[in-house]
GROMACS .gro file of C-alpha atoms in nm:
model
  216
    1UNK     CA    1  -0.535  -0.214   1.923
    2UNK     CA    2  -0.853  -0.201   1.685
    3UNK     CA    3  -1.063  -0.513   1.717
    4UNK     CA    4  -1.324  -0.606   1.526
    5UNK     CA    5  -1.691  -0.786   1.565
    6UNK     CA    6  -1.710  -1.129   1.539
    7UNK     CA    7  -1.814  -1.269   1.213
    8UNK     CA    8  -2.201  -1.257   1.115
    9UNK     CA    9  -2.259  -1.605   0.869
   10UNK     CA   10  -2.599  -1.479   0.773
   11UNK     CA   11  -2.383  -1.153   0.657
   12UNK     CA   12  -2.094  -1.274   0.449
   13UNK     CA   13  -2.032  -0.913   0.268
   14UNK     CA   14  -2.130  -0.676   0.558
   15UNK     CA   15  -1.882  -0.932   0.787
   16UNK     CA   16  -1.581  -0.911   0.592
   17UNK     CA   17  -1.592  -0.562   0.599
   18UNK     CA   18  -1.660  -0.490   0.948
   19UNK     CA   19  -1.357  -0.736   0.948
   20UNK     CA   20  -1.128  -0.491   0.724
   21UNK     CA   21  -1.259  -0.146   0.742
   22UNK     CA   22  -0.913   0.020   0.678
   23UNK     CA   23  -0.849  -0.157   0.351
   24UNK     CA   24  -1.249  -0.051   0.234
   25UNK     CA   25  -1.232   0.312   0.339
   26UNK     CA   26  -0.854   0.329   0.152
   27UNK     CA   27  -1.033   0.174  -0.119
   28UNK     CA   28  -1.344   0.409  -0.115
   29UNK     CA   29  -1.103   0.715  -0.096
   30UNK     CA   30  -0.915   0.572  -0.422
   31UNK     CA   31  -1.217   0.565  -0.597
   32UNK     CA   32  -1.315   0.889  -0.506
   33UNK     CA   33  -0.952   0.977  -0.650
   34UNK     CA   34  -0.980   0.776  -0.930
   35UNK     CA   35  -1.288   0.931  -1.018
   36UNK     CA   36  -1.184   1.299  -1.009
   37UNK     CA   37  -0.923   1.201  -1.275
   38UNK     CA   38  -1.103   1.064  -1.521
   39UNK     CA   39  -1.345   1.346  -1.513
   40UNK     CA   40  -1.068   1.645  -1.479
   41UNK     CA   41  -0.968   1.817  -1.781
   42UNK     CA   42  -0.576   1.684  -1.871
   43UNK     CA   43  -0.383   2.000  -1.762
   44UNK     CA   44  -0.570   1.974  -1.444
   45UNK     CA   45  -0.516   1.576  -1.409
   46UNK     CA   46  -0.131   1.665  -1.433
   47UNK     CA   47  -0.156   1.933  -1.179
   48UNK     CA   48  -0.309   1.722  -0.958
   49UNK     CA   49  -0.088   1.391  -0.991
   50UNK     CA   50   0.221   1.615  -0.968
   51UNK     CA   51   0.080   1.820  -0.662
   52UNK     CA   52  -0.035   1.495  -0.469
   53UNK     CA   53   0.350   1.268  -0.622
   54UNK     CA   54   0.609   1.191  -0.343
   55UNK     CA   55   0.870   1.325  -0.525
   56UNK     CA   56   1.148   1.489  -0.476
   57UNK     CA   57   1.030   1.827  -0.529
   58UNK     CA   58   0.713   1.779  -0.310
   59UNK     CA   59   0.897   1.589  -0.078
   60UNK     CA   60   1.138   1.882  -0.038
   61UNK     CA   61   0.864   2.159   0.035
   62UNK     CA   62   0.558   1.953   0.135
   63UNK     CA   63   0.720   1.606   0.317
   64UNK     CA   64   0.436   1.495   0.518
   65UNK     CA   65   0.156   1.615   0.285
   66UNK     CA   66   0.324   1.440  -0.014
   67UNK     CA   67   0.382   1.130   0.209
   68UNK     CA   68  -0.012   1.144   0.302
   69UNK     CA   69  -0.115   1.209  -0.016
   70UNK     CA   70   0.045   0.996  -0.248
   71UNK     CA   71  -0.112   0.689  -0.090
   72UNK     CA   72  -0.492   0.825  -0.199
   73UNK     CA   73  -0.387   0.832  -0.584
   74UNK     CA   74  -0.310   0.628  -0.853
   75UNK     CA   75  -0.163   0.764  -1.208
   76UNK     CA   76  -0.364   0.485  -1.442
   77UNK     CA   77  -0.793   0.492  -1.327
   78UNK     CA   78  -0.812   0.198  -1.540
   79UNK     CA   79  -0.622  -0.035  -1.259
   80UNK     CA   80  -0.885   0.056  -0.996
   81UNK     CA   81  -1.084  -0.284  -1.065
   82UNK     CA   82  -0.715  -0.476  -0.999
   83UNK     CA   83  -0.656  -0.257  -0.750
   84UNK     CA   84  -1.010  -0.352  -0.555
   85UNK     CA   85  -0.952  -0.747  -0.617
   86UNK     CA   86  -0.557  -0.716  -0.509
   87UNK     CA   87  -0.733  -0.517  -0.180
   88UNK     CA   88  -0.973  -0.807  -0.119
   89UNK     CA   89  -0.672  -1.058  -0.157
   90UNK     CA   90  -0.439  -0.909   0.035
   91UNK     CA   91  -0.494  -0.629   0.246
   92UNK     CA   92  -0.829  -0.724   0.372
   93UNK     CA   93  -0.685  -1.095   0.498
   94UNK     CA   94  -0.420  -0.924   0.671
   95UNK     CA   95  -0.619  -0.628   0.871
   96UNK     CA   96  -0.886  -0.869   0.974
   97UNK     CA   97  -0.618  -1.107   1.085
   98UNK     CA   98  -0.383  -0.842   1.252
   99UNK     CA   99  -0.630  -0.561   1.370
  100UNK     CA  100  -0.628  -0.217   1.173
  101UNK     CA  101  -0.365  -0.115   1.392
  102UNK     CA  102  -0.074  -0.336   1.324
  103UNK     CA  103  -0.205  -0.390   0.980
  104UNK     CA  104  -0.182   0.027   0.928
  105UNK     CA  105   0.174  -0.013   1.070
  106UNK     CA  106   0.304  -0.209   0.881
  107UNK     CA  107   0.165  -0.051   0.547
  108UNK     CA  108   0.227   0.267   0.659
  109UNK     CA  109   0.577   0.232   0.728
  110UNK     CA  110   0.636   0.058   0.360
  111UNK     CA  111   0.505   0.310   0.235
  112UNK     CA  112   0.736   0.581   0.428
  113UNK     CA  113   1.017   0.365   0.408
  114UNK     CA  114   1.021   0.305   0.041
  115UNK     CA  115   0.951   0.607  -0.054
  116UNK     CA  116   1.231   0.813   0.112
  117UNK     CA  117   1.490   0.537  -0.005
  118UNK     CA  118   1.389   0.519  -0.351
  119UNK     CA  119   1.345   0.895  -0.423
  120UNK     CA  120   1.683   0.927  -0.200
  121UNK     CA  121   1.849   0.683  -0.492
  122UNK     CA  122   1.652   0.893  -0.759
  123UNK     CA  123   1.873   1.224  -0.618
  124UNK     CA  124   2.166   1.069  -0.572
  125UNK     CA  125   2.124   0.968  -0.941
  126UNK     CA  126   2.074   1.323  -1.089
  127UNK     CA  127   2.327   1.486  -0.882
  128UNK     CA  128   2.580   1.207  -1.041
  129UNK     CA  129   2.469   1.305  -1.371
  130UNK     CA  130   2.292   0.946  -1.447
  131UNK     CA  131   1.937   1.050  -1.438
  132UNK     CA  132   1.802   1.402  -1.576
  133UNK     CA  133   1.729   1.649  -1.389
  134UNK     CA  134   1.342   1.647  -1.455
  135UNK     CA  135   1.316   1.288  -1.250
  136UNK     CA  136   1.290   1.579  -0.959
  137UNK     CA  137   0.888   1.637  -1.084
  138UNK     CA  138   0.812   1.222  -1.170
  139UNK     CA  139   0.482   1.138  -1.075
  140UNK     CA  140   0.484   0.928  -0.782
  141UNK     CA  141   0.159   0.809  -0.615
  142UNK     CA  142   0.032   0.512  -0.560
  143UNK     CA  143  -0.053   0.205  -0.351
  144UNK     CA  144   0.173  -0.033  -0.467
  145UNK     CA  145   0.486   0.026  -0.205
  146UNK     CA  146   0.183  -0.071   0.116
  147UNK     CA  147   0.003  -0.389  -0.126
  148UNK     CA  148   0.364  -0.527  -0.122
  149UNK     CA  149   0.410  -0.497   0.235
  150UNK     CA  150   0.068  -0.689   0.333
  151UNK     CA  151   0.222  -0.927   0.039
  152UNK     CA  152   0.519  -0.962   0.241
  153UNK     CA  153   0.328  -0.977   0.603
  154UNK     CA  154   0.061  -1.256   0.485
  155UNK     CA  155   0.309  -1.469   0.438
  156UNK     CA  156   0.295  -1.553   0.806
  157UNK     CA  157  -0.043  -1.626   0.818
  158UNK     CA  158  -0.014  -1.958   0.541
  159UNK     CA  159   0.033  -2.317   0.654
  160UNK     CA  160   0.372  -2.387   0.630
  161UNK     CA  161   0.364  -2.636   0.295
  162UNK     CA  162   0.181  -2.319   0.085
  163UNK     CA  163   0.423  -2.083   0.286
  164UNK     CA  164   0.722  -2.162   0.114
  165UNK     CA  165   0.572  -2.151  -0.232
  166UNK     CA  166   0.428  -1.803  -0.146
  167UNK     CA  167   0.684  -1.636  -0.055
  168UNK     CA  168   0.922  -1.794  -0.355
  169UNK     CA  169   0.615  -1.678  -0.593
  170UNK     CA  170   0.639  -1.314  -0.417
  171UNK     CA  171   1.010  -1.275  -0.416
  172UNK     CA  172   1.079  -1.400  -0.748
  173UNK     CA  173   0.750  -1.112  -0.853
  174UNK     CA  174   0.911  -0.822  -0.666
  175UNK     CA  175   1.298  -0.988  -0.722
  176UNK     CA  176   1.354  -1.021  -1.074
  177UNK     CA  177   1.239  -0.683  -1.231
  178UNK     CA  178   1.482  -0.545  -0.926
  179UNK     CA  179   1.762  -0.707  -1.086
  180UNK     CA  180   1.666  -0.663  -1.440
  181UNK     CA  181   1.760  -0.321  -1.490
  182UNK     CA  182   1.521  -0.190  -1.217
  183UNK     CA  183   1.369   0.171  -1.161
  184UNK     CA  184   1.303   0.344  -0.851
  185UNK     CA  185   0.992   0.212  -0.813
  186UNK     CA  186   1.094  -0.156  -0.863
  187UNK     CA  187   1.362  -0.061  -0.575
  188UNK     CA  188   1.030   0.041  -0.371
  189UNK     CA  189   0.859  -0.285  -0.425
  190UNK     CA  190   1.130  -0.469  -0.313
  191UNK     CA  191   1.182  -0.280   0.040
  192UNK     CA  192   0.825  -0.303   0.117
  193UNK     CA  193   0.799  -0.642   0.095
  194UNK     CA  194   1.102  -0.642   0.328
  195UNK     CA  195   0.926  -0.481   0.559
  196UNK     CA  196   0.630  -0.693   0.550
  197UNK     CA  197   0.834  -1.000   0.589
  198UNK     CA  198   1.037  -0.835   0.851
  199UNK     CA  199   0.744  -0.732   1.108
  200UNK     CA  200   0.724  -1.110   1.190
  201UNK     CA  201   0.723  -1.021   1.547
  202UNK     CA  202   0.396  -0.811   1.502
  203UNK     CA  203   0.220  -1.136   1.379
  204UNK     CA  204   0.276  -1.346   1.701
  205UNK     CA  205  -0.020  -1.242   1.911
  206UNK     CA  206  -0.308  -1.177   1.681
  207UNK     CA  207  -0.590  -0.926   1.766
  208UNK     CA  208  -0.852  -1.079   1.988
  209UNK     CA  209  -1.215  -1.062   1.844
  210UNK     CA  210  -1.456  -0.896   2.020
  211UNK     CA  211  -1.761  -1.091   2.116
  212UNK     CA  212  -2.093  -0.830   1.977
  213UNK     CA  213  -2.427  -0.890   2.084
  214UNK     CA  214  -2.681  -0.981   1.843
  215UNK     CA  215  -3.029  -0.850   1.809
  216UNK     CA  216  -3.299  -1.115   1.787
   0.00000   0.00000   0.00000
């Protein structure tokens, strides 16, 4: 179990990092990512979006790389600023409170798990005739399928009155476009925040903080 140094008040920025290092070095990588995108030439953007997408057809040759991979990218640049402030929101509270650990479990697993359900629907629709055949090569990368999961998990960490209102506010987000006529990646939205809400158990003994010595 990762823990992290105690909190430094005289070091509000450098603290809450050392808190959360998981969520900044994701974020750093995304950037990186991000970055590469916006500079690439278009056929080469749409190489690499399709070469580093957990779809079907990458899933099929390339499973764990397209798993990997598909949680460094995102299709739009322009969301990395909401991106970074949903990070700091969400992600961040939830590794500092859980360690890096349980906090990369739980994302982790969202991210497997909704994945491999949602592009297992996506097949199931083509070889029933009620998607095209060309949903095989949709670009699918992105962070949203782990931010839903530490959506789901922080939910456990509110007093109880703002609890309730939180997790009505987060269902209702994820809930409604699932019933509206959802896609496959509403469908993933939906079972990662199940699985944040459902590793409950992995929020009942929080990681201890480790006591660093200071230099004077």
């Amino acid at each position: 179990m990762t823990e992290h140094a105690e909190p430094e008040p005289s070091r509000p920025v450098r603290s809450w990092i050392r808190s959360s290092p998981g969520t900044h070095i994701w974020l750093l990588v995304i950037a990186v990512t991000s970055l590469i995108v916006v500079i690439a030439p278009t056929p080469l953007e749409h190489v690499l979006l399709h070469r580093h997408s957990s779809n079907i057809h990458e899933l099929t040759r390339h499973p764990v790389r397209a798993l990997l991979s598909s949680a460094f990218w995102i299709e739009n640049p322009a969301s990395l600023a909401l991106y970074a402030v949903l990070f700091e929101l969400f992600h961040a509270p939830v590794e500092g409170w859980l360690g890096t650990l349980r906090w990369l479990a739980v994302v982790a697993t969202a991210h497997i798990t909704a994945t491999l359900i949602s592009q297992k629907v996506v097949l199931t629709a083509i070889q029933d005739h009620r998607a095209p055949h060309s949903m095989v090569h949709v670009v699918d990368v992105g962070v949203s399928y782990g931010l839903a999961a530490s959506i789901g998990v922080l939910t456990y960490h509110l007093p109880r009155p703002v609890r309730c209102f939180y997790l009505a506010g987060a269902v209702a987000f994820y809930g409604i476009p699932l019933l509206a006529g959802s896609t496959f990646t509403d469908l993933g939205h939906a079972i990662s925040l199940a699985v944040g809400l459902l590793a409950w158990p992995l929020t009942r003994r929080p990681a201890p903080t480790a006591a660093v010595s200071r230099e004077t």
